[in-house]
Amino acid sequence: MVIEHGRYERNYWLDLWRYRELFRVLAWRDLAVRYKQTVIGAAWAVIRPFLTMLVFTVVFGRIARLPSDGAAPYPLMVFAGMLPWTFFSTGLSEASNSLINNANLISKVYFPRLIVPTATIVVAFVDFLITFFMLLLLMVWYQYPPGWRMLILPTFTLLAFFASMGPALWITALNVKYRDFRYVIPFIVQFGLYVSPVGFSSSVIPEQWRLLYSLNPMVGVIDGFRWCILGGESPLYLPGLAASICVAVCFLWLGIHRFRNMERSFADLV
Amino acid sequence: MSEAVIAVENLSKRYLVEHKPGSQGHKRYTALRDVIGAELRNFARQAVELARGQHPSQRREIEEFWALKDVNFEVKEGEVIGIIGRNGAGKSTLLKILSRITEPTAGRIMLRGRVGSLLEVGTGFHPELTGRENIFLNGAILGMTRREIAKKFDEIVAFAEVERFLDTPVKRYSSGMYVRLAFAVAAHLEPDILVVDEVLAVGDIEFQQKCLGKMDEVSRREGRTVLFVSHNMGVINKLCPTTIWLDRGAIRRHGSTAAVIREYLSQGGLNRNRIVKLDQLPRQYADGEDVRLLSIEWLCDLPLRHGDEVKARIVFETRGPVANLAMGIGFGDLSGKRILSYDTDIHEGYRPSFARAGLYAVEVQIDALPLQPDTYVLDIGCRHGDSESLFDMIPAALQLEVLAGPTTPGFLTTYRHPNVRLNLNGRWEWSVHDSQSSSSNYPRVISRL
């Protein structure tokens, strides 16, 4: 093996595969720690989406009297939107802080750094699975039978993963360089919650703005989730979905690109 | 038979250090607000200068710092090489490049085989996880596969002596257990090339001996190539037949350990200052967090002379209540081997306790210095009297010369037994042996002059 300037680049993706064991172990560590530290840790994954659903149903459904998608019950619609949103936002915040949280690893051991932020998203994914199980219970409660579209849900989950990965990689890399960058993340998450159609249906957006609105990648993801879960009650707006996918992919490419650019200096900066 | 497994060619590493005008001291990291603030101020200043009709000045300086510059060496298979040098000489940078943590700026390294690096024990240990879980976690971080770890699991546990605590979170471990477990995992790593940084500088003395034994076994019996960085000349001497001395980013000497160490230590220069600051010197075996040695001041004539009275004051700081403190100084030879120790608690067993944080001093007095004229290194340390645990320890804090004193017999300056460094007085009684008398008592004592 040869070590020289610029060599980092060449074997990168191969190394990423070689270090899959480390990826598995880091993801497992994050999970084990999260569910060990607090009994509430696990309960939290259940309580938080449930309470948020209640609040959104009351605020948007009851007080603001916004319409649901077709005949779907409002709480169910909110929950279908929150499912990908929580995945996105926890994934984004966890991954954004991941490099700093693992500073000691980065300065002492070599491995493709991309592993660290990616592994943290596994934790968000487990939370996602718990919330998904709650959704199933909720559907039983409302006696809302799932349709064949449920089978396409993994595709949109993947899209949500891409949508959170892109900005997360960028932010986490910047975070290494500028330590106060992490304060931006709660703001993005807070802001995004209201900009994305989590508490309401994206059908309330006037038709002429809909495409522009879909530039937010989470709009496409949430609409997709609702289409899969609520069945025919929430028709898919295809141009919007295409726009969302494009933006998500662009961000992902940008994120990976920025990350890879700054990666070489991580060990010197951390 | 053996060919080069590591070939380093013209290796250089540059760091850019930015000096900002008006910035106070060194910051651990940059904050975006500082950068934006500095840019705005810079912009405003330039605008003002431009408005006044002056040429806008560029006041930011970026200084280049070469941590390594044109380093060349080769290591053959099975060689064990020590790397020594002062702080900032580039030792750690070299190891970091070898373990691919950071990239070189120029030059290249050819490596034949898998590199395992041990720059710290317990990298990635998580306090919430149990000992068992941490073994797997740490093993994976060090590059072992799950199967390798599972195969060595029992061996690791036995080495660390933590069988009973395997399912306890490591946050409840004593610091000794923690270090033992961490080292045990690392010691069972089986790379072709092992890169080790000062990791033996932790743990209690007994465990350190065990670690040294293990290192010796790894290098000698298993024929692995090892690069070993340490400040401890004794350890380097014991483990490594050859040594590289790095000085300000370049190789100063590369050769047989005994010769390199001797030159390195004598190069350090004799310290003829009355007061020697200890605060910033590298520590070993201890972190100097609870008790920190600050300075040593000679209260007698310098240079020291054989047979003369020696007096020194050591100033230290306690950062909280400390019980049972014992202080000690030790003289060693230039190979790092300890020759003579003075501890505060040898005869009377008196070990003071300090109820609160503060600055304290202790004075040591040696009635007649027994060291033969030569050059010595002085170690200074303090420990918790009842246990082996060290509060603070500075190996080779300074180098001293000892000259012949008025009572030193002349032969000691011209002829010296190569292995004897101490020359003491003892209590002697002279008498005249009367060969005529058959009795066994010799009553006539010649009085001393």
XYZ file of C-alpha atoms in Angstrom:
719
model
C 0.000 0.000 0.000
C 1.179 3.487 -0.730
C 0.472 6.611 1.292
C 0.969 9.918 -0.427
C -0.786 13.190 -1.020
C -4.043 12.711 -2.880
C -4.054 8.941 -2.403
C -7.003 9.227 -0.089
C -9.266 9.646 -3.083
C -8.566 6.532 -5.019
C -9.535 3.691 -2.753
C -12.288 5.572 -1.025
C -15.361 3.680 -2.100
C -13.569 0.382 -1.821
C -12.532 1.260 1.718
C -16.082 2.193 2.521
C -17.069 -1.365 1.694
C -14.129 -2.826 3.595
C -15.083 -0.946 6.706
C -18.702 -2.121 6.681
C -17.994 -4.027 9.896
C -17.142 -0.756 11.614
C -20.328 0.776 10.231
C -22.328 -2.039 11.767
C -20.583 -1.713 15.117
C -20.932 2.080 15.298
C -24.617 1.897 14.440
C -25.056 -0.795 17.040
C -23.211 1.313 19.617
C -25.398 4.341 18.998
C -28.496 2.196 19.310
C -27.322 0.378 22.420
C -26.368 3.622 24.117
C -29.584 5.335 23.194
C -31.833 2.627 24.527
C -29.661 1.898 27.529
C -29.107 5.365 28.872
C -32.730 5.935 29.666
C -35.722 3.720 29.919
C -37.427 6.811 28.653
C -35.223 6.591 25.556
C -37.466 3.938 24.080
C -40.627 5.468 25.472
C -39.612 8.803 23.992
C -39.810 7.398 20.489
C -43.451 6.577 21.212
C -44.538 9.588 23.239
C -43.116 12.324 21.057
C -44.871 11.540 17.766
C -48.090 10.788 19.618
C -48.177 14.139 21.414
C -47.182 16.020 18.265
C -49.992 14.320 16.404
C -52.483 15.401 19.073
C -51.270 18.998 18.972
C -51.343 19.217 15.185
C -54.756 17.625 14.974
C -56.139 20.127 17.465
C -54.379 23.190 16.044
C -54.705 22.586 12.312
C -57.695 20.230 12.173
C -59.956 21.606 14.905
C -59.018 25.241 15.422
C -57.831 26.241 11.922
C -60.300 23.770 10.366
C -58.015 22.775 7.540
C -59.316 19.950 5.366
C -57.889 16.455 5.503
C -57.041 14.413 2.424
C -60.352 13.164 1.129
C -62.142 11.102 3.717
C -59.068 10.138 5.723
C -59.270 10.916 9.451
C -57.213 14.027 10.277
C -55.028 12.377 12.973
C -54.129 9.595 10.558
C -53.143 12.099 7.894
C -50.990 14.011 10.375
C -49.353 10.818 11.514
C -48.589 9.732 7.966
C -46.799 13.061 7.479
C -44.994 12.973 10.785
C -43.562 9.562 10.159
C -41.097 10.682 7.457
C -40.657 14.098 9.053
C -39.423 12.699 12.359
C -37.115 10.357 10.489
C -35.770 13.277 8.499
C -35.318 15.651 11.407
C -33.749 13.207 13.896
C -31.530 11.847 11.148
C -30.457 15.350 10.213
C -29.712 16.498 13.744
C -27.965 13.316 14.855
C -25.839 13.085 11.728
C -24.934 16.763 11.832
C -23.367 16.427 15.261
C -21.891 13.024 14.621
C -18.372 14.013 13.605
C -17.882 16.248 16.619
C -19.315 13.619 18.925
C -16.832 11.109 17.547
C -13.875 13.482 17.527
C -11.689 11.096 19.510
C -12.219 8.362 16.949
C -11.423 10.617 14.052
C -8.185 11.868 15.510
C -6.952 8.409 16.493
C -8.100 5.890 13.898
C -8.383 5.803 10.141
C -11.622 4.852 8.412
C -13.748 6.477 5.717
C -15.393 9.262 7.667
C -18.628 8.912 5.747
C -19.354 5.950 8.012
C -19.937 8.109 11.068
C -22.864 10.281 9.922
C -24.400 7.402 8.015
C -24.310 5.112 11.030
C -26.189 7.620 13.173
C -29.092 7.585 10.757
C -29.628 3.947 11.676
C -30.760 5.144 15.096
C -33.257 7.463 13.462
C -34.406 4.541 11.342
C -35.141 2.393 14.390
C -37.200 5.234 15.825
C -38.927 5.353 12.475
C -39.822 1.672 12.719
C -41.288 2.199 16.184
C -43.390 5.089 14.920
C -44.450 3.031 11.942
C -45.721 0.351 14.281
C -47.766 3.026 16.063
C -49.187 4.053 12.733
C -50.361 0.508 12.134
C -52.087 0.528 15.516
C -53.686 3.836 14.649
C -54.952 2.419 11.368
C -56.512 -0.495 13.230
C -58.120 1.983 15.624
C -59.645 3.975 12.775
C -60.388 0.747 10.878
C -58.567 2.073 7.886
C -57.393 -0.843 5.730
C -53.985 -0.447 4.064
C -53.882 -0.794 0.293
C -51.347 -2.186 -2.188
C -49.600 1.194 -2.239
C -48.116 0.406 1.156
C -45.607 -1.749 -0.727
C -44.096 1.337 -2.347
C -43.436 2.934 1.051
C -39.773 1.756 1.203
C -39.038 3.818 -1.920
C -40.185 6.971 -0.202
C -38.336 6.010 2.968
C -35.199 5.855 0.881
C -36.010 9.279 -0.539
C -36.392 10.635 3.009
C -33.021 9.111 3.857
C -31.406 10.844 0.877
C -33.135 14.109 1.714
C -31.711 14.108 5.235
C -28.301 12.740 4.278
C -27.462 15.528 1.826
C -27.759 18.525 4.141
C -26.518 16.461 7.096
C -23.209 15.671 5.412
C -22.683 19.262 4.517
C -23.533 20.566 7.952
C -21.497 17.984 9.801
C -18.449 18.836 7.717
C -18.932 22.546 8.366
C -19.458 21.750 12.002
C -15.943 20.404 12.254
C -14.566 23.632 10.935
C -16.914 26.081 12.616
C -18.088 24.757 15.929
C -21.032 27.114 16.271
C -22.602 25.817 13.096
C -24.587 23.262 15.042
C -26.895 25.991 16.338
C -28.259 26.222 12.833
C -29.699 22.714 12.949
C -32.508 23.185 15.493
C -33.497 26.237 13.505
C -33.660 24.288 10.232
C -35.694 21.574 11.903
C -38.083 24.016 13.559
C -38.515 26.038 10.427
C -38.862 22.974 8.215
C -41.637 21.591 10.375
C -43.870 24.497 9.440
C -42.723 24.804 5.857
C -43.336 21.125 5.186
C -46.897 19.774 5.059
C -46.648 17.895 8.337
C -49.622 19.267 10.229
C -51.722 19.926 7.153
C -52.311 18.494 3.709
C -50.292 19.906 0.833
C -53.588 20.173 -1.078
C -54.288 23.392 0.862
C -51.482 25.038 -1.112
C -52.898 27.021 -4.071
C -52.414 25.138 -7.355
C -50.082 27.727 -8.978
C -47.627 27.573 -6.027
C -47.615 23.832 -5.728
C -44.583 23.181 -7.946
C -42.554 25.865 -6.207
C -43.611 24.422 -2.865
C -42.352 21.011 -3.962
C -38.808 22.330 -4.165
C -38.758 21.453 -0.506
C -37.743 17.789 -0.861
C -39.765 16.813 2.184
C -42.958 17.868 0.401
C -42.472 15.072 -2.107
C -41.583 12.602 0.625
C -44.563 13.436 2.820
C -46.982 13.448 -0.097
C -45.582 10.105 -1.126
C -46.070 8.677 2.349
C -49.650 9.904 2.442
C -50.317 8.463 -0.976
C -49.029 5.082 0.148
C -50.705 5.028 3.536
C -54.014 6.778 2.933
C -54.541 5.114 -0.420
C -56.645 6.858 -3.010
C -57.653 9.650 -0.620
C -54.387 11.509 -1.233
C -53.599 11.705 -4.956
C -49.963 12.067 -5.936
C -48.889 15.323 -7.590
C -46.279 14.016 -10.022
C -44.475 17.198 -11.202
C -44.023 18.125 -7.542
C -42.639 14.701 -6.723
C -40.178 14.962 -9.586
C -39.042 18.382 -8.343
C -38.593 17.054 -4.823
C -36.542 14.096 -6.026
C -34.352 16.386 -8.116
C -33.684 18.716 -5.190
C -32.991 15.815 -2.821
C -30.531 14.221 -5.245
C -28.831 17.560 -5.877
C -28.425 18.108 -2.150
C -27.111 14.607 -1.696
C -24.525 15.080 -4.400
C -23.567 18.463 -2.975
C -23.382 17.055 0.539
C -21.146 14.152 -0.453
C -19.005 16.444 -2.549
C -18.496 18.997 0.228
C -17.948 16.263 2.765
C -15.322 14.537 0.674
C -13.582 17.812 0.048
C -13.251 18.644 3.701
C -12.774 15.112 4.916
C -9.015 15.099 4.533
C -8.592 17.886 7.015
C -10.971 16.511 9.665
C -8.258 14.835 11.711
C -6.237 18.057 11.767
C -9.191 20.191 12.772
C -11.036 18.099 15.310
C 15.584 -12.572 3.714
C 14.022 -9.485 5.170
C 13.049 -6.631 2.947
C 11.703 -3.196 3.729
C 8.108 -3.326 4.934
C 8.017 0.407 5.489
C 9.792 2.744 3.108
C 9.390 6.433 3.833
C 10.542 8.783 1.098
C 10.848 12.553 1.436
C 7.874 12.653 3.723
C 6.687 16.141 4.656
C 3.674 17.497 6.417
C 2.774 21.135 6.558
C 0.304 22.823 8.843
C -0.920 26.339 8.316
C -1.126 28.351 11.464
C -3.069 31.544 11.241
C -2.062 34.530 13.305
C -4.917 36.927 13.556
C -4.139 40.439 14.610
C -5.543 41.100 18.033
C -6.486 37.535 18.764
C -5.624 36.458 22.258
C -3.684 33.271 22.511
C -4.446 30.005 20.882
C -8.019 28.910 20.372
C -8.972 25.285 20.320
C -11.378 25.724 17.465
C -12.833 28.325 15.166
C -16.338 29.595 15.537
C -18.190 30.916 12.553
C -19.102 34.067 14.460
C -15.401 34.811 14.961
C -14.700 34.326 11.281
C -17.589 36.530 10.217
C -16.691 39.107 12.857
C -13.058 39.162 11.767
C -14.020 39.461 8.108
C -16.365 42.346 8.840
C -13.749 44.136 10.916
C -11.174 43.523 8.248
C -13.517 44.839 5.607
C -14.383 47.926 7.667
C -10.726 48.643 8.344
C -9.821 48.344 4.683
C -12.758 50.550 3.726
C -11.603 53.218 6.174
C -8.058 53.010 4.879
C -9.292 53.236 1.318
C -11.482 56.222 2.160
C -8.460 57.957 3.667
C -6.617 57.370 0.441
C -4.234 54.811 1.913
C -3.412 51.512 0.375
C -5.457 48.874 2.172
C -3.196 46.631 4.173
C -3.425 42.893 4.478
C -2.766 42.253 8.099
C -3.533 38.600 8.404
C -0.526 36.367 8.600
C -0.557 32.715 7.804
C 2.489 30.951 9.026
C 3.675 27.688 7.610
C 4.714 25.081 10.050
C 6.453 21.948 8.836
C 5.693 19.204 11.313
C 7.774 16.870 9.165
C 10.270 17.834 6.541
C 11.964 15.432 4.145
C 11.934 12.404 6.323
C 13.484 9.252 4.852
C 13.884 5.871 6.446
C 13.273 2.201 5.919
C 12.116 -0.478 8.288
C 12.786 -4.122 7.622
C 10.470 -6.923 8.432
C 10.510 -7.866 12.101
C 12.413 -4.769 13.126
C 11.411 -2.951 16.279
C 12.160 0.729 16.027
C 11.914 3.313 18.746
C 11.092 6.900 17.921
C 12.206 9.593 20.306
C 12.273 13.357 20.287
C 11.023 16.348 22.204
C 7.416 17.449 22.174
C 6.566 18.873 18.793
C 9.389 17.072 17.025
C 6.911 15.388 14.703
C 6.653 11.947 16.289
C 2.892 11.940 16.551
C 2.473 13.421 13.093
C 4.588 10.628 11.657
C 2.466 8.007 13.369
C -0.716 9.709 12.229
C 0.419 9.648 8.640
C 1.474 6.023 8.926
C -1.925 5.104 10.260
C -3.618 7.147 7.512
C -5.379 9.482 9.903
C -3.934 12.468 8.142
C -2.352 12.853 4.728
C 1.208 13.902 4.024
C 1.733 17.174 2.158
C 4.521 15.686 0.097
C 6.479 12.488 -0.193
C 5.273 8.966 0.142
C 5.273 5.849 2.249
C 5.231 2.326 0.881
C 3.748 -0.169 3.262
C 3.774 -3.919 2.925
C 1.089 -5.444 5.110
C -1.701 -4.421 7.394
C -0.991 -1.548 9.755
C -2.488 -1.573 13.210
C -2.146 1.644 15.094
C -2.413 2.162 18.755
C -2.294 5.887 19.326
C -4.371 5.723 22.451
C -5.752 2.941 24.567
C -9.490 2.615 24.700
C -10.302 4.645 21.610
C -14.046 4.753 21.269
C -14.767 3.110 24.611
C -18.243 4.067 25.646
C -18.865 4.458 29.383
C -22.464 3.246 29.167
C -21.578 -0.030 27.502
C -20.423 -3.106 29.400
C -16.924 -4.494 29.329
C -17.991 -7.241 26.959
C -19.630 -4.785 24.566
C -16.660 -2.469 24.673
C -14.292 -5.278 23.729
C -16.225 -5.798 20.528
C -16.616 -2.085 19.899
C -12.972 -1.247 20.488
C -11.806 -4.284 18.554
C -13.817 -3.253 15.529
C -12.478 0.276 15.767
C -8.941 -1.054 15.832
C -9.704 -3.040 12.717
C -10.431 -6.532 13.972
C -13.273 -8.536 12.517
C -15.978 -9.907 14.743
C -14.676 -13.418 14.292
C -11.135 -12.427 15.305
C -12.428 -10.758 18.441
C -14.646 -13.697 19.342
C -11.690 -16.033 18.938
C -9.485 -13.958 21.212
C -12.198 -12.929 23.622
C -11.230 -15.209 26.504
C -7.568 -14.333 26.131
C -8.372 -10.623 26.237
C -10.519 -10.993 29.329
C -7.892 -13.065 31.099
C -5.176 -10.568 30.257
C -7.245 -7.668 31.547
C -8.290 -9.533 34.705
C -11.840 -8.267 34.547
C -13.779 -11.563 34.371
C -16.154 -10.632 37.163
C -17.034 -7.261 35.691
C -17.671 -8.239 32.094
C -21.311 -7.254 32.235
C -20.819 -4.053 34.211
C -20.833 -0.757 32.312
C -17.274 0.498 32.121
C -18.287 3.789 33.736
C -18.284 1.841 37.002
C -14.769 0.512 36.409
C -11.830 1.850 38.360
C -9.387 3.699 36.174
C -6.961 0.796 36.525
C -9.501 -1.739 35.271
C -10.469 0.537 32.433
C -6.911 0.878 31.215
C -6.248 -2.837 31.613
C -9.240 -3.734 29.505
C -8.374 -1.163 26.886
C -4.796 -2.314 26.600
C -5.808 -5.955 26.557
C -7.917 -5.419 23.438
C -5.149 -3.510 21.733
C -2.509 -6.039 22.699
C -4.387 -8.761 20.863
C -4.448 -6.897 17.622
C -2.507 -8.848 15.030
C -1.366 -6.532 12.282
C 1.800 -7.005 10.260
C 3.012 -3.577 11.276
C 2.207 -2.224 14.701
C 2.426 1.497 15.387
C 2.362 2.425 19.063
C 2.292 5.853 20.671
C 3.194 6.250 24.323
C 0.351 3.989 25.368
C 2.346 2.353 28.085
C 2.336 5.609 29.959
C -0.834 4.616 31.757
C -1.895 2.190 34.404
C -0.160 1.008 37.521
C 3.428 -0.173 37.584
C 2.590 -3.852 37.796
C 0.330 -3.718 34.773
C 2.885 -1.707 32.876
C 5.376 -4.491 33.382
C 2.819 -6.878 31.963
C 2.251 -4.618 28.962
C 5.952 -4.364 28.363
C 6.212 -8.119 28.479
C 3.420 -8.394 25.958
C 5.041 -5.841 23.682
C 8.288 -7.734 23.916
C 6.506 -10.938 23.024
C 4.747 -9.349 20.082
C 7.966 -8.014 18.663
C 10.420 -10.726 19.511
C 8.517 -13.979 19.409
C 5.984 -13.207 16.748
C 8.465 -11.316 14.622
C 6.193 -8.384 13.978
C 7.409 -5.012 12.803
C 6.862 -2.382 15.475
C 7.258 1.388 15.554
C 7.234 2.601 19.086
C 7.112 6.189 20.292
C 7.964 6.951 23.888
C 9.466 9.524 26.178
C 10.665 6.780 28.430
C 14.230 5.990 27.456
C 14.315 2.939 29.692
C 11.424 1.359 27.800
C 12.858 2.256 24.406
C 16.163 0.810 25.482
C 14.525 -2.410 26.527
C 12.264 -2.948 23.541
C 13.955 -1.459 20.518
C 17.354 -2.371 19.096
C 17.302 0.646 16.771
C 15.983 4.121 17.345
C 15.137 7.152 15.274
C 15.581 10.558 16.839
C 13.293 13.183 15.381
C 14.181 16.790 15.890
C 12.014 19.620 14.579
C 10.460 17.484 11.887
C 13.640 15.904 10.587
C 15.611 12.802 11.432
C 18.541 13.762 13.591
C 19.978 10.315 14.166
C 19.003 6.809 13.151
C 21.043 4.017 14.632
C 21.560 1.663 17.512
C 19.412 2.612 20.462
C 22.148 2.937 23.056
C 24.127 5.386 20.942
C 21.106 7.430 19.868
C 19.712 7.726 23.374
C 23.051 8.717 24.783
C 23.435 11.433 22.212
C 19.824 12.533 22.558
C 20.050 12.927 26.286
C 23.385 14.665 26.248
C 22.088 16.944 23.521
C 19.295 18.128 25.754
C 21.979 20.188 27.347
C 22.757 20.548 30.979
C 20.357 22.591 32.905
C 22.257 25.081 34.990
C 19.258 27.183 35.946
C 18.513 27.572 39.627
C 14.795 27.282 39.021
C 13.406 24.831 36.510
C 9.774 25.108 35.514
C 8.047 21.749 35.432
C 4.532 22.780 34.551
C 4.734 22.289 30.795
C 7.041 19.288 30.617
C 5.689 15.981 29.306
C 4.186 13.728 31.955
C 4.418 10.020 32.192
C 2.349 7.385 33.997
C 0.195 10.184 35.395
C -1.769 13.148 34.180
C -0.826 15.696 36.826
C -4.464 16.677 37.198
C -4.982 16.344 40.957
C -1.489 17.304 41.970
C 0.805 19.119 39.595
C 4.512 19.699 40.002
C 5.317 23.292 39.143
C 9.010 23.904 39.674
C 12.209 22.783 41.315
C 14.658 25.260 42.761
C 18.189 24.457 43.851
C 19.066 25.907 47.238
C 22.689 24.812 47.060
C 25.644 25.525 44.819
C 25.452 24.473 41.193
C 26.822 22.418 39.589
C 26.309 19.722 42.171
C 29.403 18.099 43.573
C 29.988 14.588 44.769
C 29.987 14.450 48.558
C 28.464 17.896 48.954
C 25.210 18.806 50.549
C 22.364 19.111 48.095
C 19.229 21.058 48.822
C 16.256 21.680 46.584
C 12.726 22.978 46.883
C 9.886 21.512 44.854
C 6.777 23.628 44.443
C 3.541 21.896 43.579
C -0.118 22.635 43.328
C -3.028 20.579 44.571
C -6.289 21.004 42.749
C -8.439 19.680 45.571
C -8.116 17.764 48.828
C -5.270 15.271 48.603
C -4.438 12.632 51.176
C -1.268 10.674 51.780
C 1.065 12.478 49.454
C 4.590 11.206 48.945
C 7.166 13.045 46.870
C 10.269 11.693 45.287
C 13.199 12.525 43.085
C 15.343 10.055 41.243
C 18.664 10.220 39.466
C 19.136 8.175 36.325
C 21.932 7.640 33.858
C 21.821 8.764 30.273
C 20.303 5.525 29.070
C 17.323 6.286 31.257
C 18.102 3.713 33.924
C 17.325 4.806 37.462
C 20.297 4.747 39.818
C 19.185 6.438 42.980
C 15.862 7.502 44.455
C 14.930 9.756 47.338
C 11.375 9.471 48.600
C 9.770 11.515 51.350
C 8.259 8.498 53.055
C 11.023 5.923 53.218
C 12.132 6.214 56.836
C 9.444 7.954 58.784
C 6.563 6.998 56.560
C 5.231 10.512 56.902
C 2.807 11.433 54.170
C 1.010 14.724 54.532
C -2.576 15.362 53.528
C -3.844 18.612 52.137
C -7.376 19.609 52.961
C -7.818 22.052 50.138
C -6.411 23.152 46.831
C -3.366 25.382 47.017
C 0.314 25.931 46.355
C 2.709 23.997 48.547
C 6.435 23.392 48.684
C 8.657 20.645 49.985
C 12.407 20.772 50.502
C 14.733 17.867 50.105
C 18.162 17.682 51.641
C 20.852 15.158 50.796
C 23.711 15.353 53.273
C 26.426 14.012 50.997
C 25.589 13.369 47.372
C 26.778 9.832 46.644
C 26.723 10.158 42.841
C 30.063 9.852 41.138
C 31.059 12.679 38.834
C 29.101 12.241 35.610
C 25.984 13.477 33.855
C 22.599 12.388 35.165
C 18.929 12.935 34.438
C 16.555 13.827 37.218
C 13.040 12.376 37.451
C 10.535 14.077 39.722
C 7.277 12.554 40.808
C 4.663 12.335 43.490
C 2.309 9.532 44.309
C -0.467 8.516 46.572
C 1.452 6.949 49.429
C -0.683 3.894 50.065
C -1.188 2.789 46.530
C 0.938 2.628 43.472
C -0.985 5.356 41.748
C 1.026 8.349 40.694
C -0.314 11.871 40.884
C 2.331 13.365 38.678
C 5.557 12.146 37.175
C 8.081 13.923 34.989
C 10.741 11.602 33.648
C 14.060 13.231 32.746
C 12.794 16.618 33.894
C 16.294 17.979 33.699
C 19.815 16.953 33.120
C 22.511 17.611 35.661
C 26.197 17.277 35.872
C 27.861 16.190 39.041
C 31.445 17.305 39.504
C 34.069 15.990 41.838
C 33.901 17.584 45.273
C 36.700 18.347 47.736
C 36.221 14.972 49.390
C 36.180 13.030 46.147
C 39.272 10.859 45.797
C 41.177 11.582 42.656
C 40.825 8.137 41.187
C 37.077 8.654 40.801
C 37.665 11.317 38.200
C 40.230 9.345 36.263
C 39.062 5.802 36.637
C 35.487 4.724 37.046
C 33.996 1.314 37.222
C 31.637 1.260 34.222
C 28.697 -0.126 36.190
C 29.072 1.696 39.446
C 27.723 5.181 39.859
C 27.317 5.473 43.604
C 30.138 6.098 45.969
C 29.172 6.212 49.612
C 30.978 6.702 52.843
C 29.599 4.207 55.322
C 30.797 3.906 58.933
C 34.347 2.642 59.233
C 36.374 1.798 62.354
C 40.121 1.568 62.071
C 42.299 -0.493 64.402
C 45.761 -1.886 64.567
C 45.957 -5.609 64.139
C 48.630 -6.900 66.476
C 50.011 -9.974 64.785
C 51.893 -10.967 67.956
C 48.810 -11.234 70.087
C 46.544 -14.194 69.526
C 43.516 -12.585 71.016
C 40.774 -11.608 68.670
C 39.996 -8.199 70.015
C 41.858 -5.198 68.740
C 41.750 -2.541 71.410
C 43.949 0.139 69.950
C 41.920 2.306 67.727
C 43.714 4.820 65.626
C 41.914 8.066 66.064
C 40.691 9.830 63.002
C 42.560 12.885 61.952
